[in-house]
Amino acid sequence: MVRLNSKTRPDNKSRPDPASKPALGSVAREVSNGRTTIVLTWDFEQGAASVWSLLTKPESLRAWAPYTADRDLSQVGRVVLTMLGDGDGPDVDVPSVVLVADAPRLLEHSWASDMLAWRLTPVGSGCRLTLHQTLADASMASANAAGWHLCLQVAAAVLAGKHPAPVRGMAAMERGWSELNDGYAAVLGVAPTRLGEVPKTA
């Protein structure tokens, strides 16, 4: 689904066939001013305060996300996000900025040339996370949706008191990233991201 107004939010998320494999999260696509935003929704059994901590504390980020930070993200201002290697490559520092930190409802920050907005809303005794990622490279839409799917699965397990290994780098391939990439591309109405290919230019 394509939304032409970045200020509106999808009101009828595309949902996959329950019999399809693998099961996908709720996802949509917005296009505004030439930039693509993917909108991924994920429900957690825990409340917003617990999920907020997972999104903002460096030690918690390290347990599930592709990056950690040099400080708590609960305050606006400059921050360095460190992309964590998978053992085959080095960590990479990415200077970033936290633009909004409204605990425990909304966190917005840059990530390289992308923008991430994490919105938390109560749902019963748990909460709903809605992630908006505005992409510098629209061809990465399905790749990012697939990657966040795997990361958020780990995040849910961490919040449930388990200790799964974070999914980074080539480990994602062993966890079904390719199938998720194709599945999310179909739902988003885009071509699947083909990593390693040189993007075509006009």
Short mmCIF file of the C-alpha atoms (twelve columns), coordinates in Angstrom:
data_MODEL
# 
_entry.id   MODEL 
# 
loop_
_atom_site.group_PDB 
_atom_site.id 
_atom_site.type_symbol 
_atom_site.label_atom_id 
_atom_site.label_alt_id 
_atom_site.label_comp_id 
_atom_site.label_asym_id 
_atom_site.label_seq_id 
_atom_site.Cartn_x 
_atom_site.Cartn_y 
_atom_site.Cartn_z 
_atom_site.pdbx_PDB_model_num 
ATOM 1   C CA . MET A 1   0.000  0.000   0.000   1 
ATOM 2   C CA . VAL A 2   1.355  3.415   -0.967  1 
ATOM 3   C CA . ARG A 3   0.459  6.527   0.991   1 
ATOM 4   C CA . LEU A 4   1.192  9.847   -0.698  1 
ATOM 5   C CA . ASN A 5   0.813  11.938  2.454   1 
ATOM 6   C CA . SER A 6   3.534  11.284  5.008   1 
ATOM 7   C CA . LYS A 7   1.341  12.773  7.758   1 
ATOM 8   C CA . THR A 8   -1.280 10.063  7.385   1 
ATOM 9   C CA . ARG A 9   -0.828 6.592   8.747   1 
ATOM 10  C CA . PRO A 10  -2.093 3.367   7.139   1 
ATOM 11  C CA . ASP A 11  -5.546 2.462   8.414   1 
ATOM 12  C CA . ASN A 12  -5.846 -0.923  6.733   1 
ATOM 13  C CA . LYS A 13  -2.567 -2.789  6.924   1 
ATOM 14  C CA . SER A 14  -1.974 -5.501  4.354   1 
ATOM 15  C CA . ARG A 15  -2.080 -8.888  6.004   1 
ATOM 16  C CA . PRO A 16  -0.643 -12.112 4.603   1 
ATOM 17  C CA . ASP A 17  -2.554 -15.334 4.099   1 
ATOM 18  C CA . PRO A 18  -2.452 -17.139 7.480   1 
ATOM 19  C CA . ALA A 19  -1.377 -20.317 5.670   1 
ATOM 20  C CA . SER A 20  1.642  -18.656 4.051   1 
ATOM 21  C CA . LYS A 21  5.167  -19.452 5.214   1 
ATOM 22  C CA . PRO A 22  6.803  -17.675 6.879   1 
ATOM 23  C CA . ALA A 23  4.214  -15.605 8.737   1 
ATOM 24  C CA . LEU A 24  4.763  -11.895 8.198   1 
ATOM 25  C CA . GLY A 25  4.183  -8.944  10.461  1 
ATOM 26  C CA . SER A 26  1.725  -6.164  9.611   1 
ATOM 27  C CA . VAL A 27  3.458  -3.875  7.119   1 
ATOM 28  C CA . ALA A 28  2.693  -0.990  4.784   1 
ATOM 29  C CA . ARG A 29  4.521  1.461   2.536   1 
ATOM 30  C CA . GLU A 30  4.238  5.231   2.307   1 
ATOM 31  C CA . VAL A 31  5.729  7.483   -0.373  1 
ATOM 32  C CA . SER A 32  6.131  11.216  0.155   1 
ATOM 33  C CA . ASN A 33  8.414  13.771  -1.478  1 
ATOM 34  C CA . GLY A 34  10.237 11.029  -3.337  1 
ATOM 35  C CA . ARG A 35  11.126 9.037   -0.226  1 
ATOM 36  C CA . THR A 36  9.779  5.662   0.835   1 
ATOM 37  C CA . THR A 37  8.799  4.830   4.407   1 
ATOM 38  C CA . ILE A 38  8.087  1.301   5.564   1 
ATOM 39  C CA . VAL A 39  5.639  0.957   8.458   1 
ATOM 40  C CA . LEU A 40  5.985  -2.227  10.481  1 
ATOM 41  C CA . THR A 41  3.645  -3.031  13.383  1 
ATOM 42  C CA . TRP A 42  4.498  -5.529  16.132  1 
ATOM 43  C CA . ASP A 43  2.525  -6.417  19.272  1 
ATOM 44  C CA . PHE A 44  4.230  -7.192  22.576  1 
ATOM 45  C CA . GLU A 45  2.733  -8.822  25.657  1 
ATOM 46  C CA . GLN A 46  4.699  -6.421  27.874  1 
ATOM 47  C CA . GLY A 47  3.797  -2.806  28.563  1 
ATOM 48  C CA . ALA A 48  5.251  0.270   26.883  1 
ATOM 49  C CA . ALA A 49  7.744  0.984   29.680  1 
ATOM 50  C CA . SER A 50  9.435  -2.397  29.173  1 
ATOM 51  C CA . VAL A 51  9.592  -2.001  25.390  1 
ATOM 52  C CA . TRP A 52  10.844 1.591   25.739  1 
ATOM 53  C CA . SER A 53  13.753 0.334   27.820  1 
ATOM 54  C CA . LEU A 54  14.541 -2.223  25.130  1 
ATOM 55  C CA . LEU A 55  14.605 0.542   22.481  1 
ATOM 56  C CA . THR A 56  16.740 3.021   24.394  1 
ATOM 57  C CA . LYS A 57  19.246 1.378   26.741  1 
ATOM 58  C CA . PRO A 58  22.576 0.439   25.115  1 
ATOM 59  C CA . GLU A 59  22.854 -2.910  26.914  1 
ATOM 60  C CA . SER A 60  19.287 -3.798  25.899  1 
ATOM 61  C CA . LEU A 61  19.836 -2.780  22.269  1 
ATOM 62  C CA . ARG A 62  22.869 -5.048  22.104  1 
ATOM 63  C CA . ALA A 63  20.661 -8.027  23.000  1 
ATOM 64  C CA . TRP A 64  18.384 -7.769  19.941  1 
ATOM 65  C CA . ALA A 65  19.122 -4.872  17.579  1 
ATOM 66  C CA . PRO A 66  21.660 -4.519  14.750  1 
ATOM 67  C CA . TYR A 67  23.242 -1.660  16.688  1 
ATOM 68  C CA . THR A 68  23.932 -0.317  20.149  1 
ATOM 69  C CA . ALA A 69  24.539 3.267   21.277  1 
ATOM 70  C CA . ASP A 70  27.159 5.214   23.186  1 
ATOM 71  C CA . ARG A 71  24.463 6.518   25.563  1 
ATOM 72  C CA . ASP A 72  20.843 6.033   26.564  1 
ATOM 73  C CA . LEU A 73  18.530 7.205   23.764  1 
ATOM 74  C CA . SER A 74  15.974 8.657   26.181  1 
ATOM 75  C CA . GLN A 75  17.457 12.143  25.731  1 
ATOM 76  C CA . VAL A 76  17.500 14.212  22.542  1 
ATOM 77  C CA . GLY A 77  20.814 15.172  20.999  1 
ATOM 78  C CA . ARG A 78  23.766 13.666  19.238  1 
ATOM 79  C CA . VAL A 79  24.545 9.978   19.656  1 
ATOM 80  C CA . VAL A 80  26.784 7.394   18.030  1 
ATOM 81  C CA . LEU A 81  25.030 4.215   16.978  1 
ATOM 82  C CA . THR A 82  27.443 1.333   16.505  1 
ATOM 83  C CA . MET A 83  26.498 -1.246  13.901  1 
ATOM 84  C CA . LEU A 84  27.501 -4.543  15.482  1 
ATOM 85  C CA . GLY A 85  29.473 -7.022  13.411  1 
ATOM 86  C CA . ASP A 86  28.565 -10.695 13.259  1 
ATOM 87  C CA . GLY A 87  32.097 -11.907 13.908  1 
ATOM 88  C CA . ASP A 88  33.159 -11.718 10.267  1 
ATOM 89  C CA . GLY A 89  33.287 -7.950  10.104  1 
ATOM 90  C CA . PRO A 90  34.161 -4.998  12.337  1 
ATOM 91  C CA . ASP A 91  31.732 -2.821  14.260  1 
ATOM 92  C CA . VAL A 92  30.939 0.437   12.443  1 
ATOM 93  C CA . ASP A 93  30.153 3.730   14.190  1 
ATOM 94  C CA . VAL A 94  27.302 5.791   12.709  1 
ATOM 95  C CA . PRO A 95  26.939 9.397   13.975  1 
ATOM 96  C CA . SER A 96  23.237 9.980   14.581  1 
ATOM 97  C CA . VAL A 97  20.804 12.346  16.299  1 
ATOM 98  C CA . VAL A 98  17.874 11.645  18.634  1 
ATOM 99  C CA . LEU A 99  15.173 14.122  17.580  1 
ATOM 100 C CA . VAL A 100 12.270 13.050  19.818  1 
ATOM 101 C CA . ALA A 101 12.390 11.130  23.095  1 
ATOM 102 C CA . ASP A 102 8.911  11.168  24.621  1 
ATOM 103 C CA . ALA A 103 8.985  8.237   27.051  1 
ATOM 104 C CA . PRO A 104 7.373  5.799   26.773  1 
ATOM 105 C CA . ARG A 105 5.488  6.812   23.631  1 
ATOM 106 C CA . LEU A 106 7.713  8.047   20.825  1 
ATOM 107 C CA . LEU A 107 11.390 7.789   19.914  1 
ATOM 108 C CA . GLU A 108 12.702 9.324   16.692  1 
ATOM 109 C CA . HIS A 109 16.311 9.260   15.557  1 
ATOM 110 C CA . SER A 110 18.464 9.175   12.469  1 
ATOM 111 C CA . TRP A 111 20.316 6.050   11.389  1 
ATOM 112 C CA . ALA A 112 22.896 6.932   8.743   1 
ATOM 113 C CA . SER A 113 20.735 8.556   6.023   1 
ATOM 114 C CA . ASP A 114 17.526 6.876   7.215   1 
ATOM 115 C CA . MET A 115 15.071 8.089   9.853   1 
ATOM 116 C CA . LEU A 116 13.509 5.782   12.452  1 
ATOM 117 C CA . ALA A 117 10.367 6.575   14.454  1 
ATOM 118 C CA . TRP A 118 9.285  4.083   17.135  1 
ATOM 119 C CA . ARG A 119 5.739  4.679   18.430  1 
ATOM 120 C CA . LEU A 120 4.327  2.720   21.387  1 
ATOM 121 C CA . THR A 121 0.609  2.523   22.158  1 
ATOM 122 C CA . PRO A 122 -1.093 0.490   24.923  1 
ATOM 123 C CA . VAL A 123 -3.013 -2.611  23.828  1 
ATOM 124 C CA . GLY A 124 -4.623 -4.311  26.809  1 
ATOM 125 C CA . SER A 125 -1.858 -5.265  29.243  1 
ATOM 126 C CA . GLY A 126 0.713  -5.104  26.431  1 
ATOM 127 C CA . CYS A 127 1.625  -2.577  23.777  1 
ATOM 128 C CA . ARG A 128 1.871  -2.107  20.035  1 
ATOM 129 C CA . LEU A 129 5.114  -0.960  18.450  1 
ATOM 130 C CA . THR A 130 4.772  0.869   15.145  1 
ATOM 131 C CA . LEU A 131 8.100  1.452   13.424  1 
ATOM 132 C CA . HIS A 132 8.364  3.989   10.614  1 
ATOM 133 C CA . GLN A 133 11.651 3.781   8.721   1 
ATOM 134 C CA . THR A 134 12.151 6.430   6.059   1 
ATOM 135 C CA . LEU A 135 14.659 5.068   3.595   1 
ATOM 136 C CA . ALA A 136 17.444 6.835   1.744   1 
ATOM 137 C CA . ASP A 137 17.417 3.899   -0.708  1 
ATOM 138 C CA . ALA A 138 13.897 2.721   -1.611  1 
ATOM 139 C CA . SER A 139 15.266 -0.554  -3.008  1 
ATOM 140 C CA . MET A 140 16.015 -1.614  0.577   1 
ATOM 141 C CA . ALA A 141 12.332 -1.697  1.609   1 
ATOM 142 C CA . SER A 142 11.846 -5.463  1.718   1 
ATOM 143 C CA . ALA A 143 15.331 -6.081  3.144   1 
ATOM 144 C CA . ASN A 144 14.703 -3.767  6.068   1 
ATOM 145 C CA . ALA A 145 11.249 -5.192  6.741   1 
ATOM 146 C CA . ALA A 146 12.738 -8.706  6.780   1 
ATOM 147 C CA . GLY A 147 15.630 -7.638  8.996   1 
ATOM 148 C CA . TRP A 148 13.408 -5.895  11.546  1 
ATOM 149 C CA . HIS A 149 11.097 -8.922  11.565  1 
ATOM 150 C CA . LEU A 150 13.977 -11.123 12.718  1 
ATOM 151 C CA . CYS A 151 15.200 -8.537  15.223  1 
ATOM 152 C CA . LEU A 152 11.749 -8.025  16.744  1 
ATOM 153 C CA . GLN A 153 11.293 -11.767 17.131  1 
ATOM 154 C CA . VAL A 154 14.443 -11.736 19.261  1 
ATOM 155 C CA . ALA A 155 13.226 -8.641  21.138  1 
ATOM 156 C CA . ALA A 156 9.975  -10.413 22.047  1 
ATOM 157 C CA . ALA A 157 11.909 -13.420 23.322  1 
ATOM 158 C CA . VAL A 158 14.211 -11.185 25.391  1 
ATOM 159 C CA . LEU A 159 11.209 -9.497  26.993  1 
ATOM 160 C CA . ALA A 160 9.786  -12.930 27.766  1 
ATOM 161 C CA . GLY A 161 12.896 -13.699 29.822  1 
ATOM 162 C CA . LYS A 162 14.666 -15.830 27.234  1 
ATOM 163 C CA . HIS A 163 18.212 -15.348 25.973  1 
ATOM 164 C CA . PRO A 164 18.286 -15.936 22.213  1 
ATOM 165 C CA . ALA A 165 21.276 -14.909 20.143  1 
ATOM 166 C CA . PRO A 166 20.739 -11.658 18.227  1 
ATOM 167 C CA . VAL A 167 20.387 -12.088 14.471  1 
ATOM 168 C CA . ARG A 168 23.095 -10.154 12.639  1 
ATOM 169 C CA . GLY A 169 24.906 -10.439 9.331   1 
ATOM 170 C CA . MET A 170 24.907 -13.816 7.619   1 
ATOM 171 C CA . ALA A 171 23.115 -15.389 10.593  1 
ATOM 172 C CA . ALA A 172 19.937 -13.862 9.161   1 
ATOM 173 C CA . MET A 173 20.172 -16.179 6.158   1 
ATOM 174 C CA . GLU A 174 19.939 -19.169 8.479   1 
ATOM 175 C CA . ARG A 175 16.796 -17.702 10.057  1 
ATOM 176 C CA . GLY A 176 14.776 -17.367 6.845   1 
ATOM 177 C CA . TRP A 177 15.739 -13.851 5.760   1 
ATOM 178 C CA . SER A 178 15.521 -14.672 2.045   1 
ATOM 179 C CA . GLU A 179 11.953 -15.966 2.338   1 
ATOM 180 C CA . LEU A 180 10.955 -12.991 4.485   1 
ATOM 181 C CA . ASN A 181 12.552 -10.622 1.991   1 
ATOM 182 C CA . ASP A 182 10.469 -12.093 -0.825  1 
ATOM 183 C CA . GLY A 183 7.323  -12.171 1.304   1 
ATOM 184 C CA . TYR A 184 7.566  -8.570  2.431   1 
ATOM 185 C CA . ALA A 185 8.352  -7.438  -1.118  1 
ATOM 186 C CA . ALA A 186 5.099  -9.019  -2.302  1 
ATOM 187 C CA . VAL A 187 3.055  -7.330  0.442   1 
ATOM 188 C CA . LEU A 188 4.749  -3.964  -0.078  1 
ATOM 189 C CA . GLY A 189 4.372  -4.138  -3.855  1 
ATOM 190 C CA . VAL A 190 8.085  -3.709  -4.561  1 
ATOM 191 C CA . ALA A 191 10.870 -5.766  -6.072  1 
ATOM 192 C CA . PRO A 192 12.710 -7.911  -3.508  1 
ATOM 193 C CA . THR A 193 16.004 -6.409  -2.364  1 
ATOM 194 C CA . ARG A 194 18.928 -8.233  -3.928  1 
ATOM 195 C CA . LEU A 195 21.904 -7.673  -1.675  1 
ATOM 196 C CA . GLY A 196 25.227 -7.295  -3.408  1 
ATOM 197 C CA . GLU A 197 23.719 -5.899  -6.613  1 
ATOM 198 C CA . VAL A 198 24.554 -2.392  -7.775  1 
ATOM 199 C CA . PRO A 199 21.341 -0.315  -7.763  1 
ATOM 200 C CA . LYS A 200 20.211 0.856   -11.203 1 
ATOM 201 C CA . THR A 201 20.263 4.589   -11.784 1 
ATOM 202 C CA . ALA A 202 18.087 6.596   -14.104 1 
# 
